[in-house]
XYZ file of C-alpha atoms in Angstrom:
358
model
C -15.779 -57.857 -5.977
C -16.462 -54.679 -8.016
C -19.966 -52.717 -7.072
C -20.168 -50.938 -10.275
C -20.173 -54.498 -12.312
C -22.454 -55.978 -10.342
C -26.270 -56.563 -11.494
C -28.986 -54.965 -10.615
C -32.662 -55.877 -10.345
C -35.047 -53.252 -10.731
C -38.889 -54.818 -10.935
C -38.295 -57.471 -13.460
C -35.723 -55.881 -15.229
C -32.118 -56.431 -14.787
C -29.194 -54.475 -15.674
C -25.837 -56.073 -15.531
C -23.447 -53.710 -14.528
C -24.301 -50.095 -12.460
C -23.318 -48.093 -15.578
C -26.109 -45.793 -17.003
C -25.936 -43.744 -20.068
C -27.340 -40.650 -18.894
C -29.927 -38.886 -21.308
C -28.478 -36.224 -23.397
C -29.666 -34.133 -26.079
C -28.293 -34.512 -29.557
C -30.103 -31.819 -30.868
C -29.911 -33.946 -34.520
C -33.657 -34.802 -35.291
C -35.712 -33.514 -37.790
C -39.457 -32.905 -37.088
C -39.053 -35.254 -34.000
C -37.795 -38.499 -36.082
C -34.972 -40.350 -34.601
C -32.391 -41.278 -37.834
C -29.327 -43.127 -38.522
C -27.324 -40.883 -36.016
C -29.651 -41.587 -32.852
C -29.481 -45.411 -33.925
C -25.351 -45.149 -34.083
C -25.196 -42.961 -31.218
C -27.092 -44.932 -28.511
C -26.076 -48.314 -30.205
C -22.629 -47.770 -29.952
C -23.116 -47.099 -26.020
C -24.769 -50.545 -26.033
C -22.177 -52.087 -27.644
C -19.856 -50.262 -25.611
C -20.826 -52.410 -22.404
C -23.435 -49.706 -20.399
C -25.966 -51.656 -18.369
C -28.822 -48.737 -19.031
C -28.608 -46.533 -22.187
C -31.496 -43.868 -21.454
C -32.835 -42.169 -24.754
C -32.271 -38.047 -24.555
C -35.332 -35.961 -23.700
C -37.998 -37.119 -25.966
C -40.704 -34.041 -26.293
C -44.277 -35.540 -25.610
C -45.945 -32.397 -27.410
C -44.174 -30.124 -30.062
C -43.572 -26.771 -28.039
C -42.557 -29.498 -25.439
C -39.152 -29.483 -27.367
C -36.268 -27.386 -26.232
C -34.995 -26.992 -30.065
C -36.477 -28.230 -33.090
C -33.685 -30.908 -33.475
C -35.380 -32.380 -30.306
C -36.632 -35.781 -31.054
C -40.661 -36.391 -30.112
C -42.896 -39.011 -29.325
C -46.143 -37.019 -29.525
C -47.526 -38.884 -32.442
C -47.376 -42.827 -33.451
C -45.246 -41.865 -36.309
C -42.523 -41.829 -34.310
C -42.663 -45.508 -32.949
C -40.679 -47.110 -35.767
C -37.741 -45.111 -35.577
C -37.723 -45.356 -31.715
C -38.253 -49.122 -32.206
C -34.975 -49.680 -34.003
C -33.228 -48.239 -31.790
C -34.685 -49.684 -28.628
C -34.323 -53.134 -30.863
C -30.723 -52.743 -31.139
C -29.878 -51.866 -27.524
C -31.487 -54.806 -26.308
C -29.412 -56.946 -28.947
C -26.186 -55.904 -27.371
C -27.308 -56.933 -23.798
C -28.129 -53.462 -22.391
C -31.664 -52.313 -21.332
C -32.993 -49.573 -23.533
C -34.540 -46.250 -21.303
C -36.290 -43.248 -22.826
C -36.813 -40.029 -21.086
C -40.129 -38.282 -21.500
C -40.107 -34.597 -21.547
C -41.154 -31.157 -21.481
C -39.039 -28.257 -22.068
C -41.628 -25.551 -20.698
C -40.473 -21.875 -20.479
C -36.688 -23.165 -21.746
C -38.368 -24.394 -25.144
C -37.953 -23.003 -28.666
C -34.521 -22.440 -28.654
C -31.646 -22.585 -31.503
C -29.172 -25.579 -31.196
C -26.242 -25.245 -29.091
C -24.160 -25.149 -31.883
C -25.771 -21.915 -33.414
C -25.870 -20.022 -30.275
C -29.022 -21.757 -27.959
C -30.621 -18.397 -27.809
C -34.527 -18.281 -28.166
C -35.723 -18.724 -31.716
C -38.174 -15.396 -32.475
C -41.576 -16.746 -33.581
C -40.959 -15.355 -37.067
C -37.700 -17.629 -36.943
C -38.710 -20.912 -36.403
C -39.578 -20.446 -32.529
C -43.125 -21.147 -30.666
C -44.909 -19.689 -27.858
C -43.324 -21.202 -24.681
C -45.551 -22.345 -21.709
C -45.022 -22.217 -17.895
C -46.511 -22.325 -14.509
C -46.382 -18.233 -14.420
C -45.456 -15.528 -16.656
C -41.755 -15.913 -15.777
C -39.335 -15.779 -18.358
C -36.073 -18.098 -17.991
C -33.486 -15.485 -19.105
C -34.903 -11.588 -18.483
C -35.060 -10.832 -22.312
C -36.707 -14.165 -23.393
C -40.331 -13.798 -24.287
C -43.281 -14.011 -21.439
C -44.487 -17.459 -21.658
C -48.042 -18.226 -21.390
C -49.442 -19.734 -18.046
C -50.888 -22.918 -18.499
C -54.683 -23.054 -17.352
C -56.077 -26.579 -15.866
C -57.607 -27.584 -19.002
C -53.925 -26.895 -20.555
C -52.515 -29.223 -17.568
C -54.773 -31.847 -18.107
C -53.863 -32.127 -21.872
C -50.337 -32.300 -21.430
C -51.041 -34.881 -18.594
C -52.705 -37.219 -21.204
C -49.775 -36.428 -23.198
C -47.328 -38.200 -20.906
C -49.766 -41.097 -20.770
C -49.678 -41.442 -24.586
C -46.104 -40.785 -24.586
C -45.718 -43.795 -22.097
C -47.978 -46.307 -24.101
C -45.724 -45.196 -27.531
C -42.376 -45.930 -25.212
C -44.226 -49.355 -24.401
C -44.964 -49.992 -27.974
C -41.285 -49.026 -29.399
C -39.764 -51.624 -26.711
C -38.463 -49.689 -24.167
C -38.062 -51.176 -20.891
C -37.433 -48.423 -18.759
C -39.211 -44.785 -18.564
C -37.247 -41.559 -16.757
C -39.790 -38.676 -16.161
C -37.926 -35.465 -16.734
C -38.398 -32.851 -13.606
C -35.226 -31.349 -13.443
C -33.020 -28.672 -14.903
C -35.794 -26.197 -15.166
C -38.008 -27.978 -17.652
C -41.505 -27.872 -17.229
C -42.349 -30.066 -14.365
C -39.350 -28.724 -12.482
C -40.812 -25.233 -13.065
C -44.046 -26.086 -11.248
C -41.971 -27.385 -8.481
C -39.975 -24.755 -7.465
C -41.550 -21.649 -5.485
C -39.275 -19.321 -8.016
C -40.985 -20.315 -11.247
C -44.431 -21.145 -9.689
C -46.331 -18.212 -8.330
C -49.808 -19.915 -9.067
C -52.804 -19.613 -6.304
C -54.673 -22.689 -7.842
C -54.444 -25.884 -7.081
C -50.962 -26.161 -8.904
C -49.224 -23.374 -7.042
C -48.464 -22.382 -3.509
C -47.932 -25.066 -0.709
C -45.754 -28.450 -1.467
C -48.168 -30.459 -1.903
C -49.808 -28.332 -4.639
C -46.357 -27.727 -6.526
C -45.901 -31.253 -6.703
C -49.361 -32.035 -7.711
C -48.587 -31.793 -11.712
C -45.735 -34.232 -11.251
C -47.720 -36.664 -9.214
C -50.227 -36.548 -11.757
C -47.873 -37.153 -14.392
C -46.272 -40.149 -12.365
C -49.612 -41.610 -12.116
C -50.638 -41.251 -15.763
C -47.447 -42.558 -16.889
C -47.623 -45.623 -14.950
C -51.218 -46.303 -15.908
C -49.896 -47.347 -19.409
C -46.427 -48.872 -18.238
C -45.930 -52.217 -17.739
C -46.007 -53.075 -13.601
C -42.948 -55.073 -14.104
C -41.062 -52.243 -15.774
C -39.657 -49.566 -13.827
C -40.385 -46.092 -13.867
C -37.509 -43.299 -12.742
C -37.707 -39.800 -12.274
C -34.908 -37.007 -12.919
C -35.298 -34.361 -10.113
C -32.896 -31.309 -9.584
C -32.522 -31.762 -5.912
C -31.909 -28.212 -5.378
C -32.162 -24.746 -7.280
C -28.999 -24.016 -5.641
C -30.983 -20.409 -5.012
C -32.467 -19.091 -1.603
C -36.309 -19.579 -1.488
C -36.152 -22.088 -4.264
C -36.280 -26.010 -4.485
C -34.581 -27.636 -1.704
C -33.007 -30.869 -0.832
C -35.711 -30.873 1.879
C -38.185 -30.564 -0.372
C -36.632 -33.508 -2.531
C -36.407 -35.560 0.402
C -40.096 -35.164 0.829
C -40.985 -35.762 -2.757
C -39.158 -39.124 -2.528
C -41.088 -40.182 0.011
C -44.326 -39.406 -2.143
C -43.072 -40.567 -5.268
C -41.969 -43.944 -3.784
C -45.679 -44.468 -2.587
C -46.785 -43.733 -6.044
C -44.752 -47.165 -7.680
C -41.683 -45.008 -8.635
C -38.508 -47.433 -8.678
C -35.582 -44.724 -9.125
C -34.825 -40.879 -8.442
C -32.095 -39.639 -10.858
C -30.528 -37.186 -8.862
C -29.038 -33.986 -10.497
C -29.408 -30.276 -9.585
C -29.869 -26.723 -10.986
C -30.906 -25.481 -14.349
C -34.011 -23.323 -12.991
C -32.085 -20.511 -12.169
C -30.117 -18.903 -14.679
C -27.671 -17.097 -12.743
C -27.529 -19.684 -10.077
C -23.878 -20.407 -9.046
C -23.079 -24.322 -8.902
C -20.071 -25.838 -7.001
C -18.580 -27.525 -10.095
C -16.165 -30.454 -9.076
C -16.098 -34.134 -9.165
C -19.027 -35.491 -7.277
C -20.808 -32.538 -6.195
C -24.228 -33.867 -6.546
C -23.475 -37.202 -5.188
C -24.471 -35.952 -1.512
C -28.062 -35.499 -2.775
C -28.351 -38.984 -3.969
C -27.021 -40.119 -0.456
C -29.545 -38.214 1.346
C -32.637 -39.188 -1.040
C -31.725 -42.830 -0.861
C -32.118 -43.045 3.072
C -35.968 -42.737 2.473
C -35.571 -46.196 1.029
C -36.013 -45.843 -2.969
C -33.350 -46.401 -5.134
C -31.032 -43.607 -6.483
C -28.623 -42.519 -9.091
C -26.213 -40.324 -9.248
C -24.547 -38.032 -12.085
C -22.431 -35.153 -12.774
C -18.583 -34.778 -13.313
C -18.299 -38.872 -12.899
C -15.397 -39.525 -14.692
C -13.272 -42.460 -13.233
C -13.966 -45.761 -12.200
C -12.546 -45.748 -9.256
C -14.592 -42.750 -8.180
C -17.830 -44.431 -9.670
C -16.988 -47.618 -7.546
C -16.270 -45.900 -4.191
C -20.012 -44.118 -4.424
C -21.262 -47.289 -5.107
C -19.451 -49.198 -2.436
C -20.020 -46.720 0.425
C -23.979 -46.582 -0.324
C -24.449 -43.062 -1.862
C -26.279 -44.363 -5.062
C -27.750 -47.557 -6.601
C -26.392 -46.765 -10.272
C -24.252 -44.224 -11.595
C -25.516 -42.123 -14.665
C -22.337 -41.071 -16.648
C -22.635 -38.380 -19.403
C -19.971 -36.577 -21.098
C -17.491 -39.323 -20.304
C -19.461 -41.620 -22.259
C -19.836 -39.180 -25.278
C -16.007 -39.021 -25.301
C -15.436 -42.548 -25.021
C -18.445 -44.828 -25.814
C -16.235 -47.862 -24.369
C -15.821 -46.706 -20.808
C -17.226 -49.555 -19.481
C -14.509 -51.558 -20.922
C -11.542 -49.778 -19.480
C -13.650 -49.215 -16.237
C -13.920 -53.032 -15.954
C -10.066 -53.558 -16.817
C -9.154 -50.761 -14.115
C -11.347 -52.283 -11.168
C -10.268 -55.955 -11.969
C -13.857 -56.857 -13.047
C -15.029 -59.425 -15.390
C -17.442 -57.620 -18.123
C -18.585 -59.256 -21.350
C -17.366 -57.836 -24.692
C -19.153 -58.275 -27.813
C -18.078 -61.550 -30.030
C -16.926 -58.920 -32.798
C -14.263 -57.166 -30.383
C -12.771 -60.409 -28.288
C -9.690 -59.841 -30.568
C -8.542 -56.556 -28.499
C -10.044 -57.973 -25.058
C -6.481 -58.933 -23.825
C -3.781 -56.516 -24.619
C -0.352 -58.102 -26.176
C 2.405 -56.464 -25.326
C 4.577 -58.350 -27.554
C 5.232 -56.641 -30.931
């Protein structure tokens, strides 16, 4: 029996299979609003059979955007557009999730197809913020270090974003604490040089994240899952490590986090990652030993590869990114290759069986 196409119950939410669409920025919003691109993009992956579709990094404040094209959730004005997306995803049998995020020092950038460089303040950019006065790229603007009042306001912003996500009908929230964005910046001693309660030792560096988790959980229904995406290592000596991630996972489990989405890197501009299929799977496998559910991501493109990860107990779900961009119907093909039964939309049933006769 295929593990990839088995159901998974997380709290009271049941995923129809273990294929999760990884949150991937589309950089296609205007002033933070979702539009038809987002509806078609996410809706097609739900139609294509994913068990959980996680909407891209959605900024909890205007300066929390990576680019001016990012989705926003810092105002009630955004609820209607997001509600339309969540509703369509659910109508196709998938579960709708959303990733709440703040870009920190990696914000104020042009969209990738316009170079992706940090925008000048006179070119539509904005002052970035961070735990310390350390830019991501050496030639970026110096970010403004947050004071404790700023941090308190951002914790409140995450709380308000969780409320809006609930109002929009999402059933899973993922907090983005990976890839060198704000919450990850606080975790790593390479980007956090503070000497107050949010810097220094491990417990202080995780404090911002844990308070965000508590704030989000206070607005999120008890029966709905809460995920946290982390970079399990900075891939740089002296940075955030797998051992830190394992310790953090135990803390987050105690705060009613249901799943750790295990990625890596993104905080140190010149870190070297060993990019090969499954290179991040060991992180998911080790963190899972703490007793928390885990997801793995990164260069997973084949059904058999995903199936083996689950069968070997190295993760509970597999997050598919670029392969779902290339092929929204990856789950259909994966089910066929694994000999698994998978429900198709009634509109597509004529294509379910391949007729070899011409």
